[in-house]
PDB file of C-alpha atoms and ligand atoms in Angstrom:
ATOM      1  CA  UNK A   1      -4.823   9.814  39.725  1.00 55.00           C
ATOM      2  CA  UNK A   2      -7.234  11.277  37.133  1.00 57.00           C
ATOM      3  CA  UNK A   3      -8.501   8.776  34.596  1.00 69.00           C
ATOM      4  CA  UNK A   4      -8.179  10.906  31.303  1.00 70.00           C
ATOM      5  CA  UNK A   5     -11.919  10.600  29.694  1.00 64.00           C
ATOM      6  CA  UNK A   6     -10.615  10.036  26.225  1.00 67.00           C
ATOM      7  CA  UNK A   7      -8.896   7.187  26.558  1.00 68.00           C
ATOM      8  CA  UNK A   8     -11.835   4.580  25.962  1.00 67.00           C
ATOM      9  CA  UNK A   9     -12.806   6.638  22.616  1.00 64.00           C
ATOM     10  CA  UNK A  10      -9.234   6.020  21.491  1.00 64.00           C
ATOM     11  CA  UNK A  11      -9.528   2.042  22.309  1.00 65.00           C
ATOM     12  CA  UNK A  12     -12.753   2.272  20.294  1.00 81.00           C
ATOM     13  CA  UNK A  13     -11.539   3.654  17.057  1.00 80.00           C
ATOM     14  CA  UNK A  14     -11.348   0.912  15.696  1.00 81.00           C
ATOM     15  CA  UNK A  15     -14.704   0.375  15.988  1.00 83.00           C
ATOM     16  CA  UNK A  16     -15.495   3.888  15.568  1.00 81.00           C
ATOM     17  CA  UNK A  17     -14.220   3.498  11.839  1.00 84.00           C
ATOM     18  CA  UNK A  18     -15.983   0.609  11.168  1.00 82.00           C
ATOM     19  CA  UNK A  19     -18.982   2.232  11.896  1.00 84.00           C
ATOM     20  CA  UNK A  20     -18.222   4.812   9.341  1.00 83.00           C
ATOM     21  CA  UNK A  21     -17.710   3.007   7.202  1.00 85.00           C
ATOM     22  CA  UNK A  22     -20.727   1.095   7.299  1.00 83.00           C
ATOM     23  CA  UNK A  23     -22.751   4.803   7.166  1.00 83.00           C
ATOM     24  CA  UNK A  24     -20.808   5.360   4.315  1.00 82.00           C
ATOM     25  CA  UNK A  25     -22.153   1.809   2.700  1.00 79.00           C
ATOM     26  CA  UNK A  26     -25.482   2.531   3.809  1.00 77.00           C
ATOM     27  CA  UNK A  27     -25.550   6.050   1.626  1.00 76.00           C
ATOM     28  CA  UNK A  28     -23.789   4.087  -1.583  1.00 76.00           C
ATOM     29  CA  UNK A  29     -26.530   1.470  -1.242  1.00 72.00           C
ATOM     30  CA  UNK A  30     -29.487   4.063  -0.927  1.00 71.00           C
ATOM     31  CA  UNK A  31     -28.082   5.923  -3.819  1.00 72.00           C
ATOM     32  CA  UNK A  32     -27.774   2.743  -5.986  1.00 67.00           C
ATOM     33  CA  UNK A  33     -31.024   1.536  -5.416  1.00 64.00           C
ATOM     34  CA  UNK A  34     -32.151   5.126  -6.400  1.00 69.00           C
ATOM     35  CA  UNK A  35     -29.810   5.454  -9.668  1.00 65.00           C
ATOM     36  CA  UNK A  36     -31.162   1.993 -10.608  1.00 66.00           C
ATOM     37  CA  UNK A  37     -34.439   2.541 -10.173  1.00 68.00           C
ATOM     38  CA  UNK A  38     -35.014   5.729 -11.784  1.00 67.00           C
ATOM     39  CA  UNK A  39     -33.346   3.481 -15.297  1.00 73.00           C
ATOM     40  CA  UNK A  40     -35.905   0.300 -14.184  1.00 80.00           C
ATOM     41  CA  UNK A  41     -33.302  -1.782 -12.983  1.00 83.00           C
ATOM     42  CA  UNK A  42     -32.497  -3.578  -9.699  1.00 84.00           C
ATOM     43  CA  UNK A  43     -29.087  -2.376  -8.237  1.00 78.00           C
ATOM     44  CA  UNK A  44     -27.489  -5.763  -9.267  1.00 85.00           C
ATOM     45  CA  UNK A  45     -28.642  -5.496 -13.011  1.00 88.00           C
ATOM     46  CA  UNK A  46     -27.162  -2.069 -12.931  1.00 84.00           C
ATOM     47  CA  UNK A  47     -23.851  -3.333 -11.484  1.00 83.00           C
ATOM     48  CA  UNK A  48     -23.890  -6.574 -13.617  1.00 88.00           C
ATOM     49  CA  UNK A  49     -23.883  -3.775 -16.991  1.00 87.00           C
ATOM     50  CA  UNK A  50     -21.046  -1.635 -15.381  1.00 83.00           C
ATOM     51  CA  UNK A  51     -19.143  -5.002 -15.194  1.00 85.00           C
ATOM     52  CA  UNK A  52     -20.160  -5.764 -18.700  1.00 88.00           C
ATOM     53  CA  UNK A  53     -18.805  -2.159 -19.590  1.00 84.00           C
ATOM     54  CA  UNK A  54     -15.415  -2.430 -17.935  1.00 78.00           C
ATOM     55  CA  UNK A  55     -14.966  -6.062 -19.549  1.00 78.00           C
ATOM     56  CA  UNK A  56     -11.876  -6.125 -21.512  1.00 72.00           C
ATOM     57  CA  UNK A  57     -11.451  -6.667 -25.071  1.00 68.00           C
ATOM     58  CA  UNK A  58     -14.930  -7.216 -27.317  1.00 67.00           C
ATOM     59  CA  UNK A  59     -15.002 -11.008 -26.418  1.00 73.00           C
ATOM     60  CA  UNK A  60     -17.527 -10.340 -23.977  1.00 84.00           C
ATOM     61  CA  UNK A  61     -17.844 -12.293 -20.486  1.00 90.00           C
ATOM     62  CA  UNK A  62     -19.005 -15.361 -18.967  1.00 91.00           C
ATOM     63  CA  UNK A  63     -21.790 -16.036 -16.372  1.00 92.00           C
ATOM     64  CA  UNK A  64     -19.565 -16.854 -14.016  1.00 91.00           C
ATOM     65  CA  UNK A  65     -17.219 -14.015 -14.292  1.00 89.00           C
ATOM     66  CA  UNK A  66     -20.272 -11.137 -13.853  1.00 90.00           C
ATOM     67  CA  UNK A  67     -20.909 -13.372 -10.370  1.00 90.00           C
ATOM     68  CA  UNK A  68     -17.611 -13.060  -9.636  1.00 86.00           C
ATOM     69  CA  UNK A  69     -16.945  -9.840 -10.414  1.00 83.00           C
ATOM     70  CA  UNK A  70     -20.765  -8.708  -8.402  1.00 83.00           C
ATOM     71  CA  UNK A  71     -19.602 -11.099  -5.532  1.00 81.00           C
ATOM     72  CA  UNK A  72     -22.968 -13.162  -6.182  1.00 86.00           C
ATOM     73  CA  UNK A  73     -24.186 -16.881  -6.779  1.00 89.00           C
ATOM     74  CA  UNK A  74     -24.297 -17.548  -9.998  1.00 91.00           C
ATOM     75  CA  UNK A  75     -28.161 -17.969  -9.951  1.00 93.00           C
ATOM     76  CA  UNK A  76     -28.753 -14.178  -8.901  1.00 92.00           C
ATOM     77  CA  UNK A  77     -26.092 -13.018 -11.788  1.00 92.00           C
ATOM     78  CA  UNK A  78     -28.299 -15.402 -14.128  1.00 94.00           C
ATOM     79  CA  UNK A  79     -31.658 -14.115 -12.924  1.00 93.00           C
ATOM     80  CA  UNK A  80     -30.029 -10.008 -13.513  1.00 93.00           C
ATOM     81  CA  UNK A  81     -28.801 -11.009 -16.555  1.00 94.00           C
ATOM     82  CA  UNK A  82     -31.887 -12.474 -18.045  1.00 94.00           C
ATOM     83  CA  UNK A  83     -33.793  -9.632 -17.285  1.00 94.00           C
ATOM     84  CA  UNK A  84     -30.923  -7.586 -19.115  1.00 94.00           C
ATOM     85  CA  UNK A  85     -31.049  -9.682 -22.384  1.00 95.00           C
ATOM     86  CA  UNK A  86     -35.295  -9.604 -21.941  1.00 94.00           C
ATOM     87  CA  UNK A  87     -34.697  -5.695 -21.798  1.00 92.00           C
ATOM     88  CA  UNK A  88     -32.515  -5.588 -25.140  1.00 93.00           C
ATOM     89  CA  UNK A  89     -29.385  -4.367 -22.908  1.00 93.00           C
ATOM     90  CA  UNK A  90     -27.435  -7.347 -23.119  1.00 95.00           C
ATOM     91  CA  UNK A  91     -27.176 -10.198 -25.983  1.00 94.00           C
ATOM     92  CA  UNK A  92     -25.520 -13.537 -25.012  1.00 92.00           C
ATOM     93  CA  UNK A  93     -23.626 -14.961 -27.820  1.00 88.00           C
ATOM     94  CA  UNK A  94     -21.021 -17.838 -28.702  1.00 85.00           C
ATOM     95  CA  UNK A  95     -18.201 -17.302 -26.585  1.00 79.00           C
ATOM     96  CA  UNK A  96     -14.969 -16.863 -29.203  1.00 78.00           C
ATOM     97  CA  UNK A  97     -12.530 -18.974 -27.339  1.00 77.00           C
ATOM     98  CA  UNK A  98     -15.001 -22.160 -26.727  1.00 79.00           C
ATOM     99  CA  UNK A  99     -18.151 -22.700 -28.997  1.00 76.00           C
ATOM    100  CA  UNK A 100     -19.864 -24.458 -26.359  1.00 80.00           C
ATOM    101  CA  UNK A 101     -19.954 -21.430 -24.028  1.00 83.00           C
ATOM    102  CA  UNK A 102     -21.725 -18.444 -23.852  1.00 88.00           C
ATOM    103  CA  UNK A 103     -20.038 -14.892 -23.597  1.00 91.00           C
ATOM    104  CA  UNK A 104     -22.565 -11.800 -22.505  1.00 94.00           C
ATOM    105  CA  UNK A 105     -22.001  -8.457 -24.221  1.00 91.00           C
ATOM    106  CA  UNK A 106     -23.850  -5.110 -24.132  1.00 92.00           C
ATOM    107  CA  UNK A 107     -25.899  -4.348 -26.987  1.00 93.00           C
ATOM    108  CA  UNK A 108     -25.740  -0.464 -27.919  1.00 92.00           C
ATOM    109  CA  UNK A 109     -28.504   0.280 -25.897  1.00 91.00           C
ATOM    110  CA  UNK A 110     -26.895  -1.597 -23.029  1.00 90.00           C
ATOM    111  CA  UNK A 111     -23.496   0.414 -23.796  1.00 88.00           C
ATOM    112  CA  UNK A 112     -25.501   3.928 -23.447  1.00 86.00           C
ATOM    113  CA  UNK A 113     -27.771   2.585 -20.096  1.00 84.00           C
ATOM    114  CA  UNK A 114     -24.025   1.709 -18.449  1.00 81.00           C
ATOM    115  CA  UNK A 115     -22.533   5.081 -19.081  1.00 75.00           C
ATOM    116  CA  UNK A 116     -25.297   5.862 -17.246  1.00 72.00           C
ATOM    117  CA  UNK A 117     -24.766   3.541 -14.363  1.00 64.00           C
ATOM    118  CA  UNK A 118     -20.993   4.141 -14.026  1.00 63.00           C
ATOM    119  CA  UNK A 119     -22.250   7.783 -12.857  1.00 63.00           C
ATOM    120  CA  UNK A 120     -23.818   6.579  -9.746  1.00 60.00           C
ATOM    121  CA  UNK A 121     -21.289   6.627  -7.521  1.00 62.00           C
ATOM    122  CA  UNK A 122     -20.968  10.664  -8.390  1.00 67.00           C
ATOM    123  CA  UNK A 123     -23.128  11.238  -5.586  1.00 72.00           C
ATOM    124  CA  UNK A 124     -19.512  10.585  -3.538  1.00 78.00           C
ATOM    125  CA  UNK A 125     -17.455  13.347  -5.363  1.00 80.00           C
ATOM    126  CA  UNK A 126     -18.841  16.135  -3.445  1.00 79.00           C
ATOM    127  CA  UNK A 127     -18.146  14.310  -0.355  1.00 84.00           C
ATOM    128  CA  UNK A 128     -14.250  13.227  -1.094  1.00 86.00           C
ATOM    129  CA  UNK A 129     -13.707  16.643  -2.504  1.00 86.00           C
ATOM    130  CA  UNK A 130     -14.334  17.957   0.900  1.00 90.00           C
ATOM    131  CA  UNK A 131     -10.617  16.482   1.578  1.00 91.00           C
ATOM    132  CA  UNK A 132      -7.776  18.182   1.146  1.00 91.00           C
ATOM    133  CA  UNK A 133      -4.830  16.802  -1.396  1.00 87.00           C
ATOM    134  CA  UNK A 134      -2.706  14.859   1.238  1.00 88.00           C
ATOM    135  CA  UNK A 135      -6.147  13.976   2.961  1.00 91.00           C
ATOM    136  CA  UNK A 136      -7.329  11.997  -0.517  1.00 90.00           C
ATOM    137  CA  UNK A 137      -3.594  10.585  -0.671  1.00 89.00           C
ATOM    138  CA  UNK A 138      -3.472   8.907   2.595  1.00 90.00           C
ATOM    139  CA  UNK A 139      -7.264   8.134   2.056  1.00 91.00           C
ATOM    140  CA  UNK A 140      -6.600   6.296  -1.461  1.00 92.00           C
ATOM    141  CA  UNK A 141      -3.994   4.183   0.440  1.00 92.00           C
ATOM    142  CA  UNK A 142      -6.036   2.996   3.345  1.00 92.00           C
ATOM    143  CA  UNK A 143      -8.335   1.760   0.975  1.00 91.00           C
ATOM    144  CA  UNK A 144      -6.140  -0.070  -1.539  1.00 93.00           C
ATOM    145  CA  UNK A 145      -4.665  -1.738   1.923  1.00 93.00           C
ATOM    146  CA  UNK A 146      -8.471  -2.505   3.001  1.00 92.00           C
ATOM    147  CA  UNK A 147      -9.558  -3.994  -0.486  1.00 91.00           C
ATOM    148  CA  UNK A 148      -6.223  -6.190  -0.411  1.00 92.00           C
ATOM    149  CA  UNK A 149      -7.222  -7.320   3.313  1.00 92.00           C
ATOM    150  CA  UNK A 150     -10.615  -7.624   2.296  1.00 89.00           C
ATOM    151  CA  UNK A 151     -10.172  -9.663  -0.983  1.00 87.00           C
ATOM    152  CA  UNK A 152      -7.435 -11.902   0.642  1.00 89.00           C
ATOM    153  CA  UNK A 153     -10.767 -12.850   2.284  1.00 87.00           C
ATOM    154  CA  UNK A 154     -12.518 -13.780   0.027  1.00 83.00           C
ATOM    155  CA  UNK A 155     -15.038 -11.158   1.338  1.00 80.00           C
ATOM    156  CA  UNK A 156     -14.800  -8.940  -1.914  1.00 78.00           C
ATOM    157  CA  UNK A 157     -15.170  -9.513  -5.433  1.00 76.00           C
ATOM    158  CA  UNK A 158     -11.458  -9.383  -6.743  1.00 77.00           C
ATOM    159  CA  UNK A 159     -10.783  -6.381  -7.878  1.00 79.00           C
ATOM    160  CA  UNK A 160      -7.830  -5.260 -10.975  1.00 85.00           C
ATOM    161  CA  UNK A 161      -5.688  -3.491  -8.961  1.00 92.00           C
ATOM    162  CA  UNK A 162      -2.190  -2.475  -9.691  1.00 95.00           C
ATOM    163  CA  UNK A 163      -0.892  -3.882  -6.628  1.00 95.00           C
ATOM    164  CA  UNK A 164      -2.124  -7.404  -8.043  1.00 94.00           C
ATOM    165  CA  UNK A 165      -0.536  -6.963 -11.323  1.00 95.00           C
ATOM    166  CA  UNK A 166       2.177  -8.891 -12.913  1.00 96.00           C
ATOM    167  CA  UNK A 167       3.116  -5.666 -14.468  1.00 97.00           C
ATOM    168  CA  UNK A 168       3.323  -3.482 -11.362  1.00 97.00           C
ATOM    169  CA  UNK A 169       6.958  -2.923 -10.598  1.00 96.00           C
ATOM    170  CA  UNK A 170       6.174  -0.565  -7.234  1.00 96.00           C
ATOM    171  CA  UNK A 171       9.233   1.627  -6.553  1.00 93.00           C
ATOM    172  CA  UNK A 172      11.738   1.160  -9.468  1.00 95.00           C
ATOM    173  CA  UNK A 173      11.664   4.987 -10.210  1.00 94.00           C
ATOM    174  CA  UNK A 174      13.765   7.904  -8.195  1.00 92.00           C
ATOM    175  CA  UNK A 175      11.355  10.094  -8.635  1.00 92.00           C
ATOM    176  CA  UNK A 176       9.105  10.756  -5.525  1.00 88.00           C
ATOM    177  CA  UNK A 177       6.219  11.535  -7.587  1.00 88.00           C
ATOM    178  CA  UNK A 178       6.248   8.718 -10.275  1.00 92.00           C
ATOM    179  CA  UNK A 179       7.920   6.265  -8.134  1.00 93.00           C
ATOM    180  CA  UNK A 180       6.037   3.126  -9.816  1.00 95.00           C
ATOM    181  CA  UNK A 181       6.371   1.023 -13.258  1.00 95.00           C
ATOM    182  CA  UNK A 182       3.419  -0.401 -15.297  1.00 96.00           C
ATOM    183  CA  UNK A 183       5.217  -2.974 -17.540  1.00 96.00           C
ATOM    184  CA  UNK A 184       2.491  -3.477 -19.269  1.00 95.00           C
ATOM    185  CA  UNK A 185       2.199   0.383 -20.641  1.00 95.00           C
ATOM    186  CA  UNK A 186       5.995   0.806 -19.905  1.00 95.00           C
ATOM    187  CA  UNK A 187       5.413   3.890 -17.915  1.00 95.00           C
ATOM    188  CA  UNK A 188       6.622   5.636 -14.504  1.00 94.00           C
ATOM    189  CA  UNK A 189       3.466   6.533 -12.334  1.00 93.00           C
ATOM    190  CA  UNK A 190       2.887   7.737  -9.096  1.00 91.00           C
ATOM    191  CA  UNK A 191       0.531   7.057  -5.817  1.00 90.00           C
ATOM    192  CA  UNK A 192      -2.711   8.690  -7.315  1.00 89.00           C
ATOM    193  CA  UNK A 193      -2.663   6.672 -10.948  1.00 92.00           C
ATOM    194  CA  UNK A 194      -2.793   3.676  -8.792  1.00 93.00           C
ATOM    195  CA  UNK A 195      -5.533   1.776 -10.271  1.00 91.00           C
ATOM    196  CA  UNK A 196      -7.775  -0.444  -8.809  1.00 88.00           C
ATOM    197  CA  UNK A 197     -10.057  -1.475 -11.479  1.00 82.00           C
ATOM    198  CA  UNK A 198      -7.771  -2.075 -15.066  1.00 86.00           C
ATOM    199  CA  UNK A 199      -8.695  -3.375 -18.056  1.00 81.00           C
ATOM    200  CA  UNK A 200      -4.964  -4.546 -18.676  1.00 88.00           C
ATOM    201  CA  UNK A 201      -4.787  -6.529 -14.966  1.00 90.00           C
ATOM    202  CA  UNK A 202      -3.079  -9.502 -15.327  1.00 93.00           C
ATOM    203  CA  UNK A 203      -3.170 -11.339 -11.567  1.00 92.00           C
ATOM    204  CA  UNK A 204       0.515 -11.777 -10.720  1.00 95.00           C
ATOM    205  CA  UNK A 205       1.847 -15.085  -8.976  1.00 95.00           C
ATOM    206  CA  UNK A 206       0.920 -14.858  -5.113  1.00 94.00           C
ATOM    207  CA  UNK A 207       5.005 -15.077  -4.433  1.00 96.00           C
ATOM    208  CA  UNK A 208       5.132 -11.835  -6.465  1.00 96.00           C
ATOM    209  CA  UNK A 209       1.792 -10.335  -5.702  1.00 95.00           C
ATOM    210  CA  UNK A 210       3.547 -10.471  -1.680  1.00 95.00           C
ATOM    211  CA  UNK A 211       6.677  -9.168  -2.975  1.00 96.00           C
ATOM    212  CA  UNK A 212       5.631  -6.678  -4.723  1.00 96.00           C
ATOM    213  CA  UNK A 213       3.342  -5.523  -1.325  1.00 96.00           C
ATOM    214  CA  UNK A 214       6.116  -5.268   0.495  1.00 95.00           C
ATOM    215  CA  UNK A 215       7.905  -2.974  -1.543  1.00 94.00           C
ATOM    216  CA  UNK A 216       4.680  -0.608  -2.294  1.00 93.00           C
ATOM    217  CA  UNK A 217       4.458  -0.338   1.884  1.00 92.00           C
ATOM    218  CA  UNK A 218       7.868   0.682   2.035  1.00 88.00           C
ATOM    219  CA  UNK A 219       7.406   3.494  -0.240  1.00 80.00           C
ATOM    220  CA  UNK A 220       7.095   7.090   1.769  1.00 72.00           C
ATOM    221  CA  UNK A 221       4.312   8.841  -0.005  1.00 68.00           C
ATOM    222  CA  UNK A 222       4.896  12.266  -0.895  1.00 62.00           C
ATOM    223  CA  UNK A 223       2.320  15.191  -0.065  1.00 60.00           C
ATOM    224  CA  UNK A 224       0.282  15.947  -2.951  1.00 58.00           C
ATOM    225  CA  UNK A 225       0.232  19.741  -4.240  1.00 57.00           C
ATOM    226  CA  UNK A 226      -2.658  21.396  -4.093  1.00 50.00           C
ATOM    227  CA  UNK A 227      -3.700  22.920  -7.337  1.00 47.00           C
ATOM    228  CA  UNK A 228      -5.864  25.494  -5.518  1.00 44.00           C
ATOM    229  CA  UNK A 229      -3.297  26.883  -3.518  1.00 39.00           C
ATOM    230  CA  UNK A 230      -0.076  26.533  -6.303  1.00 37.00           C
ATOM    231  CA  UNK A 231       1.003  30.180  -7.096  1.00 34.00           C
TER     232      UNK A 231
HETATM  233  S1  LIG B 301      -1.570  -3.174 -16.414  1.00 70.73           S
HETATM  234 FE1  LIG B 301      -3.066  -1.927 -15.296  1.00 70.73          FE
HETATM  235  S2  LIG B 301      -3.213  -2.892 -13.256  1.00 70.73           S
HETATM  236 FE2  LIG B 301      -1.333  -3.655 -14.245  1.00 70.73          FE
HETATM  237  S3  LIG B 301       0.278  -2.272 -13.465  1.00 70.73           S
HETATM  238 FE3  LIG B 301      -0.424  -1.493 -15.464  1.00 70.73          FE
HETATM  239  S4  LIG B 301      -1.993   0.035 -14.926  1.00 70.73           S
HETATM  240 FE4  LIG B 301      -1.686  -1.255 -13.114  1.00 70.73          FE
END
């Protein structure tokens, strides 16, 4: 009997996606280090003001948090950060909640050099735009499943993702397209207003965070509409 040639590639795709997704890496990191440089920074002071930017509230962050948030020691988020203070982008100050600590905040200058940052990953839009609709859909799910996996880990900064939320109430709604619940907004959404980096995260308990899973997996996604091709 014929041994169909193909069979092997399908055992290895696995692998095979793991490899593309490691190109893909490789471009994001040769991009950042070129974004960065051309504003003087390292790629780690540039992410360290992005996290700075997204911080909620005006209280500002901790050392510890911009490691955690970068996925670094705390000695390379202390080295970045020095050289943002030394640079006038960032000012530490008294942390509100506990005199004793210090909170990190952008100064205006630091505010205008992360708008700047947050653009980096633009480079990317061209590429996911060569998708079509139900392409990005299915796309945007594989990798909220992946960061999940991944940050269950311990092998990704943790990131503010709906499906982490106390407020996310996946599948409560009838309506195929706006299926979810933020609680927090008290809102119906749907599969592409998934977030995975909110200001307004709230970690729920791990009991619920599991629950909740569950019922977002059981939800059948429905095909996006194509704007382009809508009469
Ligand atoms: S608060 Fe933010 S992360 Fe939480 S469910 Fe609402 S939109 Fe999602």
């Amino acid at each position: 009997m014929s041994r169909n040639p193909f069979d092997q590639e399908h055992a290895i795709l696995d692998q095979k996606i793991g490899t593309g997704l490691s190109k893909l890496g490789q471009a994001i990191r040769s991009q950042a280090w070129k974004g960065a440089g051309s504003q003087g920074l390292t790629p780690t002071q540039g992410q360290a003001l992005a996290t700075l930017a997204a911080a909620p509230g005006n209280a500002g962050l901790r050392l510890a948090e911009v490691a955690e948030a970068l996925g670094v020691s705390r000695p390379t988020a202390s080295e970045a950060v020095t050289a943002l203070v030394r640079k006038g982008l960032v000012v530490k100050q008294p942390d509100p909640a506990d005199s004793r600590a210090v909170a990190l905040s952008l100064t205006q200058a630091g505010r205008e050099q992360a708008g700047k940052a947050a653009l980096w990953p633009d480079f990317l839009h061209a590429a996911v735009e060569s998708l079509d609709p139900a392409e990005r859909q299915v796309f945007y799910r594989a990798l909220i499943k992946m960061i999940r996996s991944l940050q269950r880990r311990g092998q990704i900064p943790v990131s503010q993702m709906c499906v982490t939320c106390r407020y996310f109430r996946p599948g409560v709604h009838d309506d195929p397209e706006r299926p979810h619940h933020c609680a927090f907004v008290d809102a119906a959404f749907g599969e592409p207003e998934l977030r995975l980096d909110c200001p307004d995260h709230v970690a729920a308990e791990p009991a619920l965070q599991d629950e909740n899973w569950s019922r977002f997996l059981e939800q059948v996604v429905p095909p996006l509409n194509d704007p382009q091709s809508s009469p």
